[in-house]
Coordinates of C-alpha atoms in Angstrom, one line a residue:
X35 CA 80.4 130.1 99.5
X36 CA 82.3 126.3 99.9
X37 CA 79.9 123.6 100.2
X38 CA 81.2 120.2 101.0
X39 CA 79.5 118.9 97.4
X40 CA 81.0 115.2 97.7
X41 CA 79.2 114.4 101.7
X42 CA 75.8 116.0 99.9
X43 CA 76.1 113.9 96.8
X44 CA 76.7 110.4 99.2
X45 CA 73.5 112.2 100.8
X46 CA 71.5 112.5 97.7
X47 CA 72.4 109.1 96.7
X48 CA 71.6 107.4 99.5
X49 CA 68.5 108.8 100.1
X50 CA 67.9 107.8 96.6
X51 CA 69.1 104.0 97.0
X52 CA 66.5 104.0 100.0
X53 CA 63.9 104.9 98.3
X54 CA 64.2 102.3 95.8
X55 CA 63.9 99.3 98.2
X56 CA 60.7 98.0 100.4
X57 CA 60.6 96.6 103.6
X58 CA 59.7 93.0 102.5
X59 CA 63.4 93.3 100.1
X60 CA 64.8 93.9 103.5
X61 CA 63.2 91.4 105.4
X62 CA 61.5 94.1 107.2
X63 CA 57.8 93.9 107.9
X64 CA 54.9 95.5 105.5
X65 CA 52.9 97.6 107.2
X66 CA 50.8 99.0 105.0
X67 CA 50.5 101.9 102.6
X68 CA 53.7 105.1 103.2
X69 CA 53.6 108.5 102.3
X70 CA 56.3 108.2 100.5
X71 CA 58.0 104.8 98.6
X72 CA 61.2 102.9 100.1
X73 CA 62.5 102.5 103.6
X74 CA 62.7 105.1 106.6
X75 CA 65.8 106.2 107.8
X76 CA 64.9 104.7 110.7
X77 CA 64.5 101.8 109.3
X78 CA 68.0 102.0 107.3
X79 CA 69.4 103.0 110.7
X80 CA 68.2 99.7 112.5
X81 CA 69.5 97.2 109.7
X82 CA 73.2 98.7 109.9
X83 CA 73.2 99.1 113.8
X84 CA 73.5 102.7 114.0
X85 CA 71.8 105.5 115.7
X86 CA 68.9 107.4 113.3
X87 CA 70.7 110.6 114.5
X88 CA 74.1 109.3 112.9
X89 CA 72.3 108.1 109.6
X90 CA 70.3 111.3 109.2
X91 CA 73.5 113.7 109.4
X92 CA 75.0 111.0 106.9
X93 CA 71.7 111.7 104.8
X94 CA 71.6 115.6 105.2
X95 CA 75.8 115.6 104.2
X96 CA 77.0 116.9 107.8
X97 CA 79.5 114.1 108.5
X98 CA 80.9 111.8 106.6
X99 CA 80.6 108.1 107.4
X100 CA 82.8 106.0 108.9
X101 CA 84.4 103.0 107.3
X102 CA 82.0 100.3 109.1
X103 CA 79.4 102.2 108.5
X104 CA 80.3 102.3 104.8
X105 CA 80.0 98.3 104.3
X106 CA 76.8 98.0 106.4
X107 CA 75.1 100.5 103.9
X108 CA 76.5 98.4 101.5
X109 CA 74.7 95.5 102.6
X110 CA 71.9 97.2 103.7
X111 CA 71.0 98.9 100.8
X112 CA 72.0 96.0 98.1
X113 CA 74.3 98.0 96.2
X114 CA 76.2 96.5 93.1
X115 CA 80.0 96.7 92.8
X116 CA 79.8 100.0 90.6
X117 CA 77.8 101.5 93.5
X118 CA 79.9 100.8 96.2
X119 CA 82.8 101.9 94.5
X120 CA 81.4 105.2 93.8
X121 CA 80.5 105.6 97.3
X122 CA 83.4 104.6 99.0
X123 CA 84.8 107.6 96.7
X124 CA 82.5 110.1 98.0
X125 CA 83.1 108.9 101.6
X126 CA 87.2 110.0 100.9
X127 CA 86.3 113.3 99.8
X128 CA 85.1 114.6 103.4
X129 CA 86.6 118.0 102.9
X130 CA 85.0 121.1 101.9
X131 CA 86.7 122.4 98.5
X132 CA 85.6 124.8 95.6
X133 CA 85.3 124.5 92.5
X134 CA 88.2 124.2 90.0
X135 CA 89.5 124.6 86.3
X136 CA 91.0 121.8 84.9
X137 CA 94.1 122.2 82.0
X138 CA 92.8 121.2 78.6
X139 CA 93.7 117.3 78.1
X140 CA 95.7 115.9 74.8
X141 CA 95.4 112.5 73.5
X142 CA 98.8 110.7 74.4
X143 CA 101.1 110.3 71.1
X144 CA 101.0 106.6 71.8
X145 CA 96.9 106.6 71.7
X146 CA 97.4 108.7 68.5
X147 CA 99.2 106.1 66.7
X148 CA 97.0 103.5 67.7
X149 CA 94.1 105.3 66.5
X150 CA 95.9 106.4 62.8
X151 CA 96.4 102.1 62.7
X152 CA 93.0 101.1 63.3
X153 CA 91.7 101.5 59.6
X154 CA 89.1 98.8 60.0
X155 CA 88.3 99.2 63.9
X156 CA 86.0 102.4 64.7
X157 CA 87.8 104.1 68.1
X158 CA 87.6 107.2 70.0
X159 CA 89.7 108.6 72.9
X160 CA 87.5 109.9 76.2
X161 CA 89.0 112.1 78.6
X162 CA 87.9 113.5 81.6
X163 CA 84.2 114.3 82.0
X164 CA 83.5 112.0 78.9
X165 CA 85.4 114.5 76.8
X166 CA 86.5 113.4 73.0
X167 CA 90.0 113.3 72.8
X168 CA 90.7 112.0 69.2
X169 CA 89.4 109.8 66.7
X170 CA 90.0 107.7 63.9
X171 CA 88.1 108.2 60.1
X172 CA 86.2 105.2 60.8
X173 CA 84.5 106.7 64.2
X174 CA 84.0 109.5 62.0
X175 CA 82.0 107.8 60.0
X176 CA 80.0 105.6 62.6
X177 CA 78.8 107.5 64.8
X178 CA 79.2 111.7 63.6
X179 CA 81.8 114.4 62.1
X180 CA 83.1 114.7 64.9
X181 CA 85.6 117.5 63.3
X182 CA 82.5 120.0 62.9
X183 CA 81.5 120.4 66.0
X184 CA 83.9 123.2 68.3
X185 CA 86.1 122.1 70.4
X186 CA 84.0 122.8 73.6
X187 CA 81.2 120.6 72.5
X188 CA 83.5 117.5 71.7
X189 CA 81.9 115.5 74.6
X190 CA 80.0 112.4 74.4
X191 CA 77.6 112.8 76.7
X192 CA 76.3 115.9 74.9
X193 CA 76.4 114.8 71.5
X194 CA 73.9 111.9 72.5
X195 CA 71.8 114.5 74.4
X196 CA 72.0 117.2 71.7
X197 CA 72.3 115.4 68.4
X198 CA 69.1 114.0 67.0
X199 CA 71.0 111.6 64.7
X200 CA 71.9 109.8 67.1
X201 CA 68.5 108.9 68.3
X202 CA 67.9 107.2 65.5
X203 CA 71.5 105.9 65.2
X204 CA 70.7 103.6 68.2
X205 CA 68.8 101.0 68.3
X206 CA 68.0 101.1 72.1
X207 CA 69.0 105.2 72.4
X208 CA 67.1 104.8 75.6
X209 CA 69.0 102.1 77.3
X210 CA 72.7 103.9 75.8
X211 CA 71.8 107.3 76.9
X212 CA 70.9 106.4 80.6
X213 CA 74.0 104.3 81.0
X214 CA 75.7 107.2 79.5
X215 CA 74.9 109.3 82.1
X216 CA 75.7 106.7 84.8
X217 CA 79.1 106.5 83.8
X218 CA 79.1 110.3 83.8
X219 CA 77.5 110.2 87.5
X220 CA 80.8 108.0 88.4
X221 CA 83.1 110.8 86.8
X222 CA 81.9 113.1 89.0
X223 CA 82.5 111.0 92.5
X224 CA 86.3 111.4 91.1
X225 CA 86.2 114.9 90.0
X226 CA 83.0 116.5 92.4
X227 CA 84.6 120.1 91.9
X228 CA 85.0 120.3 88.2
X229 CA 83.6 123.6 87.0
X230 CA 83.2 122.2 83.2
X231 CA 81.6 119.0 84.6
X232 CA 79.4 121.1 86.7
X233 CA 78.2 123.4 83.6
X234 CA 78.0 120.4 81.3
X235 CA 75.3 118.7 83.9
X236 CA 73.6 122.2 84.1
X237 CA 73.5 122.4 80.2
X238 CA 72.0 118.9 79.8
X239 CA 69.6 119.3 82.7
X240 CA 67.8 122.1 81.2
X241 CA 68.0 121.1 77.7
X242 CA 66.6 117.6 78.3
X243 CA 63.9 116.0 80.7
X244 CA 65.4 112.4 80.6
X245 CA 69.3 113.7 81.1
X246 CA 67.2 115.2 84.7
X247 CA 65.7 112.6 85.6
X248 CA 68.3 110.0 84.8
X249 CA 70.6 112.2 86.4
X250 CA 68.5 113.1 89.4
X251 CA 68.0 109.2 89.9
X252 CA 71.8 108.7 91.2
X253 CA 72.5 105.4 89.1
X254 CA 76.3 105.0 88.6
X255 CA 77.8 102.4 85.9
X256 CA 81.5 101.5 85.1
X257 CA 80.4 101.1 81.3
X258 CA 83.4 99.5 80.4
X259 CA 82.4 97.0 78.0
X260 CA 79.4 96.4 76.1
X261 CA 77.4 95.2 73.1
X262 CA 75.4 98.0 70.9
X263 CA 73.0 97.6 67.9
X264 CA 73.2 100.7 65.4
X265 CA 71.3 101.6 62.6
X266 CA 73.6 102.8 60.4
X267 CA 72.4 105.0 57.1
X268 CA 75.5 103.7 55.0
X269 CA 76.6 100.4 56.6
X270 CA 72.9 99.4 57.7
X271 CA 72.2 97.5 60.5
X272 CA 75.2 96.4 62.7
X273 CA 75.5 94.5 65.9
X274 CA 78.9 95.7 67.7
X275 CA 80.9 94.5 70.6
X276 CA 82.6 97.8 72.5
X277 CA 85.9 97.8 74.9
X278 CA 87.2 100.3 77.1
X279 CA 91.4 100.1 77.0
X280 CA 92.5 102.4 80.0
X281 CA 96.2 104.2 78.7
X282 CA 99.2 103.4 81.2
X283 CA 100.6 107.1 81.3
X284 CA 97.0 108.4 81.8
X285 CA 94.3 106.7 83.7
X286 CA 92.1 109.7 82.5
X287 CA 92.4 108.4 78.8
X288 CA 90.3 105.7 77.6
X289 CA 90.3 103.8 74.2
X290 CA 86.7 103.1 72.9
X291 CA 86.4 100.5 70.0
X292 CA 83.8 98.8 68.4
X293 CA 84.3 95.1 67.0
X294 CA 82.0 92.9 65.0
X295 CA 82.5 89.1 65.1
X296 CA 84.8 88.2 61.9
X297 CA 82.6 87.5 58.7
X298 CA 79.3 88.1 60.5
X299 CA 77.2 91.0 58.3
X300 CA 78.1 93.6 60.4
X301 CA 82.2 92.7 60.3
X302 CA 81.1 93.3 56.5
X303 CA 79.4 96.2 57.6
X304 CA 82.2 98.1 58.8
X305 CA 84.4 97.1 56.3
X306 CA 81.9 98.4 53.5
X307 CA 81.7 101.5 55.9
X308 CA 85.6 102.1 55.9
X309 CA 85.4 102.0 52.0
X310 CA 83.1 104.8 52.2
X311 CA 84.6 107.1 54.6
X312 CA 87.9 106.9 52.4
X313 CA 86.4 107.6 49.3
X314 CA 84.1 110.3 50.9
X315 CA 87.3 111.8 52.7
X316 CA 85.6 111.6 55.9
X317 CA 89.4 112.3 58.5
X318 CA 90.2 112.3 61.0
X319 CA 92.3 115.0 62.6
X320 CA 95.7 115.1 62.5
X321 CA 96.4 116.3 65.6

């Protein structure tokens, strides 16, 4: 059976915007205890100047909004930039598809090289649904052996789900994880009818009560540049800068590195790190 899975995501998420927010954040006024937190749809339906008939079949995923409408909600309901982008995606998708297999993904030669350069520089490749492309030896080393794990389970999302390591790896696992999955939440505006996406979520949901809630929440994140603090067993503590290069001939392939400020302890760190990996013959793959 088809289900139009983008207008009942836009639903979902903007019941769950709503029910974030309170009257007086509106300038709306309190009356008193609710049966249930946030605004009304009726009360959504008055700040944007629509009928609540129009705003419920928005809500329940039967039509999808008009453009208008769009920026009202967008005012109405305080969204960030992240938010509004992801909605205005969901909006476009207002036809009813099914689900689909996408061709495997492989890391551009270019990204390859760049990655085989960066001696000093831990980087990773991330494809489509968070996938891991490729990696260098140093990222290897950082963060997990990256080259054990099967193919199918190369995805970043699910190593920081499934791999208690890195629970202890981060310093703020909490924090990392749920913008984690916001980013993921913003991969699936763009690809709604991926059948690995779709299993991967399923996986994660059962396996882990904070992946479902976080999840179930409808926070989206760009996540495109950042600042992490790791607790490395080799390299120790390390305080490290991460940017998100987007390749040219494959908007689907980002570059992921992590910097430390030069000749602070953990520029030192990494560079004690990449001494390791080498003599510890910790590759990465050559294809």
């Amino acid at each position: 059976m088809t289900t139009n899975a983008p207008l009942k995501e836009l639903g979902e998420f903007l019941k769950a915007r709503r029910g974030e927010l309170s009257p007086r954040t509106v300038g709306l006024p309190d009356t008193g205890p609710r049966r249930v937190p946030g605004l009304r749809r009726e009360e959504v339906a008055q700040l944007a100047a629509i009928s609540t008939d129009y705003y419920t079949r928005i809500e329940q995923g039967r039509i999808p909004p008009s453009g208008p409408v769009l920026q009202a909600l967008v005012g109405v309901l305080h969204l960030g930039d992240d938010q509004r982008d992801y909605r205005f995606e969901l909006a476009a998708k207002d036809t009813v598809t099914v689900p689909v297999r996408r061709g495997t993904q492989k890391i551009h030669p270019a990204l390859r090289r760049m990655l085989d350069d960066l001696t000093t520089t831990p980087a990773i490749v991330l494809g489509r649904r968070m996938d891991i492309l490729a990696w260098n030896t140093l990222a290897a080393a950082l963060v997990t052996d990256f080259s054990a794990l099967p193919d199918k389970h190369r995805n970043y999302v699910r190593i920081l789900f499934t791999d208690p390591a890195l629970r202890t790896l981060y310093d703020d696992w909490n924090t990392v994880a749920r913008t984690t999955v916001g980013m993921l939440r913003k991969e699936a505006a763009a690809y709604s009818q991926d059948a690995r996406l779709a299993a991967l979520v399923g996986e994660l949901s059962v396996r882990d009560d904070d992946f479902r809630t976080w999840w179930g929440s409808h926070q989206v994140t760009a996540g495109t540049v950042g600042t992490k603090t790791l607790h490395h067993p080799v390299a120790g503590d390390l305080t490290l800068d991460w940017d998100t290069l987007t390749a040219g001939t494959d908007p689907d392939q980002h570059l992921i590195v992590w910097t430390a400020e030069t000749g602070s302890p953990s520029h030192d760190g990494l560079r004690l790190l990449s001494s390791w990996a080498a003599s510890t013959h910790h590759d990465a793959p050559t294809t």
